[in-house]
mmCIF file of C-alpha atoms in Angstrom:
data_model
loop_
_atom_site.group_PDB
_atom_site.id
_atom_site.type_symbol
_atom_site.label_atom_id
_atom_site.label_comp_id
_atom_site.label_asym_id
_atom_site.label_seq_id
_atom_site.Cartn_x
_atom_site.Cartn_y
_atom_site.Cartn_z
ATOM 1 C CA UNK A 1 0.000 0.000 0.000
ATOM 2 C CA UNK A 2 1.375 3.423 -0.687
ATOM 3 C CA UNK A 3 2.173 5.735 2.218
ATOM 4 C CA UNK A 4 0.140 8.805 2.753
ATOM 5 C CA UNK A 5 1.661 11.618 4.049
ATOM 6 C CA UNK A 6 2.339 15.671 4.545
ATOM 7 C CA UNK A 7 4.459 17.937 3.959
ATOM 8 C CA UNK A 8 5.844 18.143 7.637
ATOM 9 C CA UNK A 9 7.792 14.467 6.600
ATOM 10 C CA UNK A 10 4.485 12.977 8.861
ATOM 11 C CA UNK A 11 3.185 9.409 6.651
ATOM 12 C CA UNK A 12 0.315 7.034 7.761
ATOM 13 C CA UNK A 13 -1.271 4.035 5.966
ATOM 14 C CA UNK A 14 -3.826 1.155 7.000
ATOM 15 C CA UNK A 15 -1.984 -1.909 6.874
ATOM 16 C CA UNK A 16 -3.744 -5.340 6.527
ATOM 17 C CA UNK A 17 -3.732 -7.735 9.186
ATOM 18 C CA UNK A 18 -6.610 -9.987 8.859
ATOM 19 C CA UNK A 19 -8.646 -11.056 5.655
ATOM 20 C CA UNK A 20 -12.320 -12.719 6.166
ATOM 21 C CA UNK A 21 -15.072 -12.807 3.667
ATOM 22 C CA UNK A 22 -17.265 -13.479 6.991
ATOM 23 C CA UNK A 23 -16.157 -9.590 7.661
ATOM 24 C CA UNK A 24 -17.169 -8.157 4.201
ATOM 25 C CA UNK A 25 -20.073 -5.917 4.872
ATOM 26 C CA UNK A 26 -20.814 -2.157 5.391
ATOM 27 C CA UNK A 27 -23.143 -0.324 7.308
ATOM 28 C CA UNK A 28 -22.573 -2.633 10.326
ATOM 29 C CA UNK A 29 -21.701 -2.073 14.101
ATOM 30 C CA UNK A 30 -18.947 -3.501 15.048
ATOM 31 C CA UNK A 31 -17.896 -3.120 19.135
ATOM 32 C CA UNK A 32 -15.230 -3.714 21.190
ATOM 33 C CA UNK A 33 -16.246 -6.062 24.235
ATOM 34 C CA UNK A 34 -13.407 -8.311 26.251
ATOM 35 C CA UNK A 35 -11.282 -7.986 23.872
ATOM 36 C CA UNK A 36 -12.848 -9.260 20.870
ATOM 37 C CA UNK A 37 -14.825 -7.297 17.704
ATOM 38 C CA UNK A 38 -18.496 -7.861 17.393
ATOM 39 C CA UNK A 39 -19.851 -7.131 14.340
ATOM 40 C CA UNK A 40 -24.036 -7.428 13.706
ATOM 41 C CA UNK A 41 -25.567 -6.935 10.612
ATOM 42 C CA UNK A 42 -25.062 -4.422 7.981
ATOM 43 C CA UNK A 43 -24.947 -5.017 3.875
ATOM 44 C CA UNK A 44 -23.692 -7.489 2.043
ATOM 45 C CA UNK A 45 -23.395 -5.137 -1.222
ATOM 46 C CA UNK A 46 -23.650 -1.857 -2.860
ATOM 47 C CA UNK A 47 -27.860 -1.735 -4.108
ATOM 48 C CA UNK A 48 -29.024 -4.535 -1.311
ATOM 49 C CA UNK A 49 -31.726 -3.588 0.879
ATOM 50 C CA UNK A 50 -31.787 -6.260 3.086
ATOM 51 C CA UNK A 51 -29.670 -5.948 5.658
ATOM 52 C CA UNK A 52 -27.578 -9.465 7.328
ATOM 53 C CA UNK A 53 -29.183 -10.768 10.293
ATOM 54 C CA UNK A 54 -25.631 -12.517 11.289
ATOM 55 C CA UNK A 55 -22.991 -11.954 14.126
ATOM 56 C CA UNK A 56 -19.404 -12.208 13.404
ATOM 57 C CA UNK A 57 -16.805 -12.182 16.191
ATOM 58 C CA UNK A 58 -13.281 -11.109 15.124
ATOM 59 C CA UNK A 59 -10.301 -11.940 17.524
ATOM 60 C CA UNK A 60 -7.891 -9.491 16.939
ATOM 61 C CA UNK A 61 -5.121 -11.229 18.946
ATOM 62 C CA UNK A 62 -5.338 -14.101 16.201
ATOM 63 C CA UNK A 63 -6.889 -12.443 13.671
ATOM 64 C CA UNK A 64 -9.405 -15.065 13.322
ATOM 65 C CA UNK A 65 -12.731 -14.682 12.415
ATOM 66 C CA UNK A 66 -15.830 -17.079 13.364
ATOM 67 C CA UNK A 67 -19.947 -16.697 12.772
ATOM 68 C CA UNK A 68 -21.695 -16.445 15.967
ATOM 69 C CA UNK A 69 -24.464 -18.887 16.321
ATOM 70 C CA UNK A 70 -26.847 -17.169 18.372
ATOM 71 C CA UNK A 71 -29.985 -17.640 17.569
ATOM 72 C CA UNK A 72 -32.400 -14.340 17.324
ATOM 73 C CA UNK A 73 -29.813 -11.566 15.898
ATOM 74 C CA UNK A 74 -31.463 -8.737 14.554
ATOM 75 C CA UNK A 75 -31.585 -8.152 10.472
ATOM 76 C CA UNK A 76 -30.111 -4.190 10.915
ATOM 77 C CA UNK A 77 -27.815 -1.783 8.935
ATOM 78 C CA UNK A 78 -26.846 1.745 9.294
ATOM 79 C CA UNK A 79 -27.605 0.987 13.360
ATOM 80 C CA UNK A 80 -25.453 1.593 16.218
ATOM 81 C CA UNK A 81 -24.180 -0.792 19.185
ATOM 82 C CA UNK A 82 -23.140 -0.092 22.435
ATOM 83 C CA UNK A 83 -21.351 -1.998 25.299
ATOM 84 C CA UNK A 84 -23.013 -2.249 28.742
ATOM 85 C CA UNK A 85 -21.851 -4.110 31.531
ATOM 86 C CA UNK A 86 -18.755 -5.603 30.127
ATOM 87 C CA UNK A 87 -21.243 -8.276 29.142
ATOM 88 C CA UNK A 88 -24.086 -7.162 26.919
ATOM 89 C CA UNK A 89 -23.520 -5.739 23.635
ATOM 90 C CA UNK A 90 -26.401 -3.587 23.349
ATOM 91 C CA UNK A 91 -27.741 -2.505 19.728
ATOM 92 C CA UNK A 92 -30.369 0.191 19.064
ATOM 93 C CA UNK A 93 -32.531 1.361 15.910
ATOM 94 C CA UNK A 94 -31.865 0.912 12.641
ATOM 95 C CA UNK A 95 -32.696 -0.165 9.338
ATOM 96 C CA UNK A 96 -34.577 -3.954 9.411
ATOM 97 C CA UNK A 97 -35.315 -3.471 5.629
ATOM 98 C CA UNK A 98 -38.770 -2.732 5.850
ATOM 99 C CA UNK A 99 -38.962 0.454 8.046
ATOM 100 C CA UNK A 100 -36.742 2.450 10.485
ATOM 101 C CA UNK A 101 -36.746 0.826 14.157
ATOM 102 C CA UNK A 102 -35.880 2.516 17.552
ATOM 103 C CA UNK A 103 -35.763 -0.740 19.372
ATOM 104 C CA UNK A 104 -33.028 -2.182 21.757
ATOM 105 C CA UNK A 105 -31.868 -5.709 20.862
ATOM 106 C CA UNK A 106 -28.998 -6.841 23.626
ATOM 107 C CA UNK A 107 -26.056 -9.761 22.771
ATOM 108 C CA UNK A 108 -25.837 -11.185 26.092
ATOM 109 C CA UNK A 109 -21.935 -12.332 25.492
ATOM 110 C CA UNK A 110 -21.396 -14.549 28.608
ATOM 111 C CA UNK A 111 -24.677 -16.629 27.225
ATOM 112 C CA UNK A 112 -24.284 -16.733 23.674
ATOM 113 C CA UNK A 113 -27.822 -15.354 23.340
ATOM 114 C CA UNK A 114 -29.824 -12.515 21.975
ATOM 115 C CA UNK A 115 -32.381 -11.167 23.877
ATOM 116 C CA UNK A 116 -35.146 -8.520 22.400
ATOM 117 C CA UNK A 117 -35.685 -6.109 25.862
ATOM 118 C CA UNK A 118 -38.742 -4.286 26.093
ATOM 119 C CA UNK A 119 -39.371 -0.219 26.485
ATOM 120 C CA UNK A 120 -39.827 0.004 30.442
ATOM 121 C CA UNK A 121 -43.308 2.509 31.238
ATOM 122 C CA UNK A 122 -42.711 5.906 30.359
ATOM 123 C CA UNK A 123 -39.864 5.383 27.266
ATOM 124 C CA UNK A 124 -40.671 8.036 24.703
ATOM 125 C CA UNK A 125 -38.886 6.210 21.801
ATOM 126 C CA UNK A 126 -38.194 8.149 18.619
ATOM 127 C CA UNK A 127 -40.284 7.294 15.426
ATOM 128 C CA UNK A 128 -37.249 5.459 14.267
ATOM 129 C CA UNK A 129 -33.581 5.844 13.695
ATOM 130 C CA UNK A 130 -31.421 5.003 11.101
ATOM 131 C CA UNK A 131 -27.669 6.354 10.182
ATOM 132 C CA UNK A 132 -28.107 8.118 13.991
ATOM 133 C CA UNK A 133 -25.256 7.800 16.948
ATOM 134 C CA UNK A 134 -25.272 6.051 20.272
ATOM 135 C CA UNK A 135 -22.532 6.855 22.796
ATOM 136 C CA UNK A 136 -21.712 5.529 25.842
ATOM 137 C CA UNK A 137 -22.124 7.832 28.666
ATOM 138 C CA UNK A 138 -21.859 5.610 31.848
ATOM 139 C CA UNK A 139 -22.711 2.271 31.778
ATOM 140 C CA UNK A 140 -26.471 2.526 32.397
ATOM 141 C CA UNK A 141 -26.934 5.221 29.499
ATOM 142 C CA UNK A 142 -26.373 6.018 26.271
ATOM 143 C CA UNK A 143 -26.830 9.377 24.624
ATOM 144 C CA UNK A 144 -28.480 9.207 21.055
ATOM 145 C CA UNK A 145 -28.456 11.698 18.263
ATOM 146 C CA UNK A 146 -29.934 11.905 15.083
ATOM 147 C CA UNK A 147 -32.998 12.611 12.556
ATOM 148 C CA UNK A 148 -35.896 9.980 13.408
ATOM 149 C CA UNK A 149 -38.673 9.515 11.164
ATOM 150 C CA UNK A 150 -40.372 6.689 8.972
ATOM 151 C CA UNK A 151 -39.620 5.894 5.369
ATOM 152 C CA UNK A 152 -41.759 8.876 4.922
ATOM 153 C CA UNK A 153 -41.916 11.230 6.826
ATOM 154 C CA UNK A 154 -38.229 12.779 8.955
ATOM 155 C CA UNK A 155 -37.732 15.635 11.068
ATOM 156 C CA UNK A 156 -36.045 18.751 9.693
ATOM 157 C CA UNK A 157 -33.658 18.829 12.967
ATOM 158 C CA UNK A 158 -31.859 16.219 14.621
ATOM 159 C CA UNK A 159 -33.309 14.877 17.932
ATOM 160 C CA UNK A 160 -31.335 14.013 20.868
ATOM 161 C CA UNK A 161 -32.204 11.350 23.344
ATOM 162 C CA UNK A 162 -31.255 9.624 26.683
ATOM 163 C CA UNK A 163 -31.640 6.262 26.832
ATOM 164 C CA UNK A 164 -31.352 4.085 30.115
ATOM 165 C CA UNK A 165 -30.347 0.643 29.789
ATOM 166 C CA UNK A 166 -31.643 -2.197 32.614
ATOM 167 C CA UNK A 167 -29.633 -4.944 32.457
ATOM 168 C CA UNK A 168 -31.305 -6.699 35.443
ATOM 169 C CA UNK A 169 -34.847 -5.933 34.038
ATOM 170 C CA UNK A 170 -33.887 -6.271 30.435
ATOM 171 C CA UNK A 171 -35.853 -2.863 29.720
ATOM 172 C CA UNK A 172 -34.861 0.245 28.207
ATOM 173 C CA UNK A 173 -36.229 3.716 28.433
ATOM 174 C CA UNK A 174 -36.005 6.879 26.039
ATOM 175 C CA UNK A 175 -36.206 10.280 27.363
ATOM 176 C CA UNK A 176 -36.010 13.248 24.723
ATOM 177 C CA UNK A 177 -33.973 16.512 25.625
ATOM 178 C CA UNK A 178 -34.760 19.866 24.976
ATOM 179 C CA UNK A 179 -32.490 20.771 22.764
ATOM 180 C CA UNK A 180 -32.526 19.959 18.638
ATOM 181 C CA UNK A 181 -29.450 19.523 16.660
ATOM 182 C CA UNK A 182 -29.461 20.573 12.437
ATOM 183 C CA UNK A 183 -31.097 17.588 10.611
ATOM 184 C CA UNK A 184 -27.738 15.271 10.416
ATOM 185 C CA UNK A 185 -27.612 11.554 9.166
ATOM 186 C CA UNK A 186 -24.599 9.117 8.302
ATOM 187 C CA UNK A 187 -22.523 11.417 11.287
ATOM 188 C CA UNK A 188 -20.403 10.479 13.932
ATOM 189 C CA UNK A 189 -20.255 11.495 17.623
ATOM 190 C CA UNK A 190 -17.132 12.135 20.679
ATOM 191 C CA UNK A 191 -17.569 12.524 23.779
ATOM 192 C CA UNK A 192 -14.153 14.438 24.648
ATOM 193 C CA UNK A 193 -12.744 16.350 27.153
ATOM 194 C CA UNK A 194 -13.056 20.686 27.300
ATOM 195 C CA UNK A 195 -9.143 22.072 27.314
ATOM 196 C CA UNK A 196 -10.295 23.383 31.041
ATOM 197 C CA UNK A 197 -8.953 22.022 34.074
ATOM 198 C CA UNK A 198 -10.599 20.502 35.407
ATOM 199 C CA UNK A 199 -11.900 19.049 32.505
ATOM 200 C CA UNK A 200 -15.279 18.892 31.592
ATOM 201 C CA UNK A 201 -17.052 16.809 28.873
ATOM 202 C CA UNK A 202 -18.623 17.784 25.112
ATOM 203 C CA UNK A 203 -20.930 15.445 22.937
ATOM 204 C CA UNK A 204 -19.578 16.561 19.568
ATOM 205 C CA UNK A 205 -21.991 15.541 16.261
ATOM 206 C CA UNK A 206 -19.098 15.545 13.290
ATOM 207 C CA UNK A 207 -20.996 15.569 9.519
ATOM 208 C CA UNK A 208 -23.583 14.032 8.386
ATOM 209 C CA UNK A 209 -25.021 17.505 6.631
ATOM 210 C CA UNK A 210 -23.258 20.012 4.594
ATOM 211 C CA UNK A 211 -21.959 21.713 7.501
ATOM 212 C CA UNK A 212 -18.081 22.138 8.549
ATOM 213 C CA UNK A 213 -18.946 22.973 11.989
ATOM 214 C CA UNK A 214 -19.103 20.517 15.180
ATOM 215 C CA UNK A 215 -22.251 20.581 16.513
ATOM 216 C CA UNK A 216 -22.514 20.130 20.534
ATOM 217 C CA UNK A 217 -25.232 16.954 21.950
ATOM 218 C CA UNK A 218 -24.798 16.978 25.514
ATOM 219 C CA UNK A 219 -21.920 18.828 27.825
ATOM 220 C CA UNK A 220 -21.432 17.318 31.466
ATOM 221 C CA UNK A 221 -19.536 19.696 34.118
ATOM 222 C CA UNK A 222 -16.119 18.165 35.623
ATOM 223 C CA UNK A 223 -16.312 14.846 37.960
ATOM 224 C CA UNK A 224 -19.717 13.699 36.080
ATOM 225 C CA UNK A 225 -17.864 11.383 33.180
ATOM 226 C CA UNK A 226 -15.883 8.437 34.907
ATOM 227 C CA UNK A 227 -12.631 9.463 33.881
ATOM 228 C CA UNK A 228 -10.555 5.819 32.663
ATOM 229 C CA UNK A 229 -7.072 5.628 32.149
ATOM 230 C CA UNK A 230 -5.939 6.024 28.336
ATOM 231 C CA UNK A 231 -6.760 2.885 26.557
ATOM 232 C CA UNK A 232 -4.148 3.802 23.952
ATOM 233 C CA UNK A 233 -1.298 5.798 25.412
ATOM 234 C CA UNK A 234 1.185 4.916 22.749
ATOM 235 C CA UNK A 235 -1.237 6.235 20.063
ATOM 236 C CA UNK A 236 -2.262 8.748 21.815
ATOM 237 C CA UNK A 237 1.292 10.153 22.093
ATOM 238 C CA UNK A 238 1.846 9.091 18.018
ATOM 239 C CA UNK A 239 -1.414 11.242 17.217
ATOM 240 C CA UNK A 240 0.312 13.906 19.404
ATOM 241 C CA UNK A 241 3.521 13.749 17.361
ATOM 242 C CA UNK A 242 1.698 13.773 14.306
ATOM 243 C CA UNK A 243 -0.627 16.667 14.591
ATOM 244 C CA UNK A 244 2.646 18.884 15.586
ATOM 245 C CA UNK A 245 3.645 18.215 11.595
ATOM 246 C CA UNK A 246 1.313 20.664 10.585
ATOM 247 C CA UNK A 247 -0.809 23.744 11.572
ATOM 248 C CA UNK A 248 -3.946 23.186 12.095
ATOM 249 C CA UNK A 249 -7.036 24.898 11.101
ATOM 250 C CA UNK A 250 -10.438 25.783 13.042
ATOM 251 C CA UNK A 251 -12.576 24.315 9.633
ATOM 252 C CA UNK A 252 -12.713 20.727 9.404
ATOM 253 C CA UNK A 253 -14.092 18.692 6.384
ATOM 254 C CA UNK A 254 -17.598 19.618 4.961
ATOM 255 C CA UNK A 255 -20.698 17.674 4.105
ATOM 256 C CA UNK A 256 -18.852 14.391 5.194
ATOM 257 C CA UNK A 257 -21.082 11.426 5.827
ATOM 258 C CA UNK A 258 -20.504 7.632 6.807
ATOM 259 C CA UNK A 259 -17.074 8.057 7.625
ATOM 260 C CA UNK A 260 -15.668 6.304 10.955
ATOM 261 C CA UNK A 261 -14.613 8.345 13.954
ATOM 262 C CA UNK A 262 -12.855 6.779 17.256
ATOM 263 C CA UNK A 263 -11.939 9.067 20.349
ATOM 264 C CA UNK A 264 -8.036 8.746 21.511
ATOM 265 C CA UNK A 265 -7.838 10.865 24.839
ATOM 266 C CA UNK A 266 -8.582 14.500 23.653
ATOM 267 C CA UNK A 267 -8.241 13.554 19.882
ATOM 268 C CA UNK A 268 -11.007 11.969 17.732
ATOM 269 C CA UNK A 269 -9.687 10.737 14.352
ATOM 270 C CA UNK A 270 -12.090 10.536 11.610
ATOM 271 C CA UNK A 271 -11.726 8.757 8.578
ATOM 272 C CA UNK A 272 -12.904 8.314 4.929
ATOM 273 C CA UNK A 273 -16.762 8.767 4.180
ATOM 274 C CA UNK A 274 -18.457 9.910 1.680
ATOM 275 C CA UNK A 275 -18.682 13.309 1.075
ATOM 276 C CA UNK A 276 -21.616 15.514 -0.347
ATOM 277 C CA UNK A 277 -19.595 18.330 -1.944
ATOM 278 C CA UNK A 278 -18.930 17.021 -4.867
ATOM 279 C CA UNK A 279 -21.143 14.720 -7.466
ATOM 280 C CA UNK A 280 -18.266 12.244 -9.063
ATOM 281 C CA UNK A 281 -15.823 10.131 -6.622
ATOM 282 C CA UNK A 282 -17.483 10.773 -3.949
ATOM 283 C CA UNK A 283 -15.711 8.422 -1.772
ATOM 284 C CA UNK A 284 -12.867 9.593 0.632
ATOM 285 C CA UNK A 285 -9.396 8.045 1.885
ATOM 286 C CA UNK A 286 -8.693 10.895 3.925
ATOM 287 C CA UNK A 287 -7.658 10.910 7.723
ATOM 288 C CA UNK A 288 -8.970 13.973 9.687
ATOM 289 C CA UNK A 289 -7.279 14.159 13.581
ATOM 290 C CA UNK A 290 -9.885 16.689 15.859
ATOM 291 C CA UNK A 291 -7.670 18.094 18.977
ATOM 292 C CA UNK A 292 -9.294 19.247 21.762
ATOM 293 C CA UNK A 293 -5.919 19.881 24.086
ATOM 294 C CA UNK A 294 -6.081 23.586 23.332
ATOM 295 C CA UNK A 295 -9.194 26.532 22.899
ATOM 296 C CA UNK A 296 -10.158 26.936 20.107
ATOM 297 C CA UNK A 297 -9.877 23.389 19.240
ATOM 298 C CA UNK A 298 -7.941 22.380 15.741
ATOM 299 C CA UNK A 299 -8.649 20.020 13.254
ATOM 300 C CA UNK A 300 -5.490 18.374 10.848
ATOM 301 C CA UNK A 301 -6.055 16.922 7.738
ATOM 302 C CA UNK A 302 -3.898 14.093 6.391
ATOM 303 C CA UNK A 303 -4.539 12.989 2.762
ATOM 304 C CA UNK A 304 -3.494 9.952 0.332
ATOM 305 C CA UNK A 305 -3.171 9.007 -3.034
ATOM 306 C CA UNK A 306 -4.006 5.535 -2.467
ATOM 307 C CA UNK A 307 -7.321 5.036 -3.999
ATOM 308 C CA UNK A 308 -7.038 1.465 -2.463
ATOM 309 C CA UNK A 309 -7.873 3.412 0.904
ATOM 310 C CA UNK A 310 -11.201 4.670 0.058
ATOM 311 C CA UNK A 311 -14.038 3.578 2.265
ATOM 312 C CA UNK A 312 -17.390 4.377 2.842
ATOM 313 C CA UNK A 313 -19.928 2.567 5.459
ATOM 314 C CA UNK A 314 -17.274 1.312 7.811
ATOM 315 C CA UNK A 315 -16.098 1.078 11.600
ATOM 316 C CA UNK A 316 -13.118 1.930 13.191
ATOM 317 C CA UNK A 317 -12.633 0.112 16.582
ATOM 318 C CA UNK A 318 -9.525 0.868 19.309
ATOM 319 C CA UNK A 319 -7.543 -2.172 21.363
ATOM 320 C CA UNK A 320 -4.317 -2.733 22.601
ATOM 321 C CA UNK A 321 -2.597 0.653 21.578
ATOM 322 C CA UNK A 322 -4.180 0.191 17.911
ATOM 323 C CA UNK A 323 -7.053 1.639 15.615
ATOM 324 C CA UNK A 324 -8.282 -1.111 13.608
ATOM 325 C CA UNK A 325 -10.291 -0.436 10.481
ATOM 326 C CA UNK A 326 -13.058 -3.313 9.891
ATOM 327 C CA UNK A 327 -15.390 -3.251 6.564
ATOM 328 C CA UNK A 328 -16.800 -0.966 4.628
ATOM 329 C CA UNK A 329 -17.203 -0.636 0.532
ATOM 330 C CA UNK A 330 -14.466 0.365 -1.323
ATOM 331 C CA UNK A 331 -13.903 2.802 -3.836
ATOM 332 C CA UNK A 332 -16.693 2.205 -6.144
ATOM 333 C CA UNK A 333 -19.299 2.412 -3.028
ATOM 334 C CA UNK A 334 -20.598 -0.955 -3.410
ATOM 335 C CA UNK A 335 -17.831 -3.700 -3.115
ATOM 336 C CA UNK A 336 -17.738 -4.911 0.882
ATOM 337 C CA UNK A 337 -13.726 -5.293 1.931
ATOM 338 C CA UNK A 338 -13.050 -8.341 4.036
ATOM 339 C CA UNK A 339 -9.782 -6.768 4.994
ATOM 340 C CA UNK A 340 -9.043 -5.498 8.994
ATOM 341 C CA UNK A 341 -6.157 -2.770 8.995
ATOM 342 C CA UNK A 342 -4.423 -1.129 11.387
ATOM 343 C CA UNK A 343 -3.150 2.336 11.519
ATOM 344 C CA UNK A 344 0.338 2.983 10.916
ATOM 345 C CA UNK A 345 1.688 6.480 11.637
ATOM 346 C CA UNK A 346 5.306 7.375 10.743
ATOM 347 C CA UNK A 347 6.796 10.756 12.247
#
């Protein structure tokens, strides 16, 4: 693969690690849980509307890849999954391909089953969600953002929602904030730390409209986030190197959409997508690094040649020190990739 770089000498490249045509899919979740990727669902091929109903567990200590035979996993794409517990891999809305769901399905990992929980008294779900976020704010809730709506009819604003998980009770419960959010779909979300000490906490919405500018879900004053050690310190410190190649700029990418986006510490790197700017080869290969360490934050671009690269509809998923890239199509938007990359910076 060719190296991407900068002018600052910086270079970066996904290198292969793992090949699986179980893995080939985009649109999927795929989550992090014990140290092992679970991916549910998502499409087999650019023009299907049925999504998979399958779970695939990648091992990314041996690379392997195996089908999970649980019995009841939910037929979803362009959903999002969430890990509560350290046991239950929790996945809500999404496309079933007949209609938009807001639903919770739950993996129960130590079981090997699926379990479909119910909406405890009072849940105010959304119409239905598709393309939308779901991130992890403590381990009983989840903070959801995105435009709901049917096949027909969607909000003009993005919604934002709170939504309690009950492990014990297998329920779930929506609550709707206040606020509104522009209309946004095929975004990403990071919950990252404010450059103030101490630190508090943001919900940034990245894309998904034709926007440049980081939209804000949710803010939580200092103590109220758990604050965890760095699970990547080594990155974290590479990403840190990296960014010092160049600039900086307070405008980051424009009408970006299905692109991946993992937080590292105070940096969220997004990459590829699809973008909305322009009408012919539309899909990306490029690696934007958001750093929040400093006010204003600053975002720093890092582009590549390599049309090899280019992916639309995948996940990006952090263990042991590394970002992995899972899935996605390729450059023509409609081949899956059965590859899993890493992320290789050289500084």
């Amino acid at each position: 693969m060719a190296l991407a770089g900068s002018p600052g000498g910086a270079g970066w490249t996904w290198r292969p690690v793992a090949r699986d045509a179980l893995l080939a899919r985009a649109f999927h979740s795929c989550t992090e849980l014990q140290g092992r990727f679970y991916l549910v669902g998502g499409l087999p091929g650019g023009g299907a509307t049925e999504p998979s109903g399958d779970t695939v567990v990648f091992d990314p200590a041996s690379g392997q890849a195996v089908q999970l035979g649980a019995q009841g996993c939910p037929r979803r794409s362009h959903h999002d999954a969430a890990p509560v517990g350290g046991r239950w891999l929790c996945v809500v809305g999404g496309w079933d391909g007949a209609r938009r769901l807001a639903t919770v399905a739950a993996l129960d990992t130590e079981r090997g089953v699926w379990e479909a929980w119910s909406a405890a008294p009072g849940s105010r779900p959304p119409a239905g969600l598709s393309s939308h976020t779901c991130t992890r704010v403590s381990d009983r809730e989840l903070r959801v953002a995105g435009r709901e709506g049917g096949t027909r009819t969607q909000r003009r604003y993005g919604s934002i929602y709170t939504l309690r998980l009950d492990p014990g009770a297998r329920t779930y419960c929506y609550k709707e904030e206040g606020s509104h959010t522009a209309s946004r779909s095929g975004h990403c979300a990071a919950l990252l730390p404010t450059s103030g000490h101490p630190p508090a906490h943001q919900l940034l919405l990245f894309g998904g409209c034709n926007s440049a500018e980081p939209e804000v879900a949710g803010h939580w004053g200092p103590g109220k986030i758990k604050e965890e050690p760095p699970a990547a310190p080594r990155f974290m410190e590479q990403l840190a190197r990296l960014v010092s190649t160049q600039q900086g700029s307070r405008q980051g990418p424009r009408g970006l959409r299905h692109h991946s986006c993992s937080v590292v510490g105070p940096f969220a790197v997004l990459f590829g997508g699809e973008t909305l700017t322009r009408t012919r080869d539309t899909i990306c290969n490029d690696l934007y690094v958001y750093d929040t360490r400093k006010s204003p934050s600053l975002w720093f671009h890092f582009s590549s040649a390599d049309h090899g690269l280019k992916r639309v509809g995948h996940q990006t998923c952090l263990w042991n020190d590394q970002l992995y890239l899972v899935g996605g199509f390729g450059e023509d938007g409609r081949t899956p990739r059965p590859q899993v990359c890493v992320l290789d910076l050289f500084i």
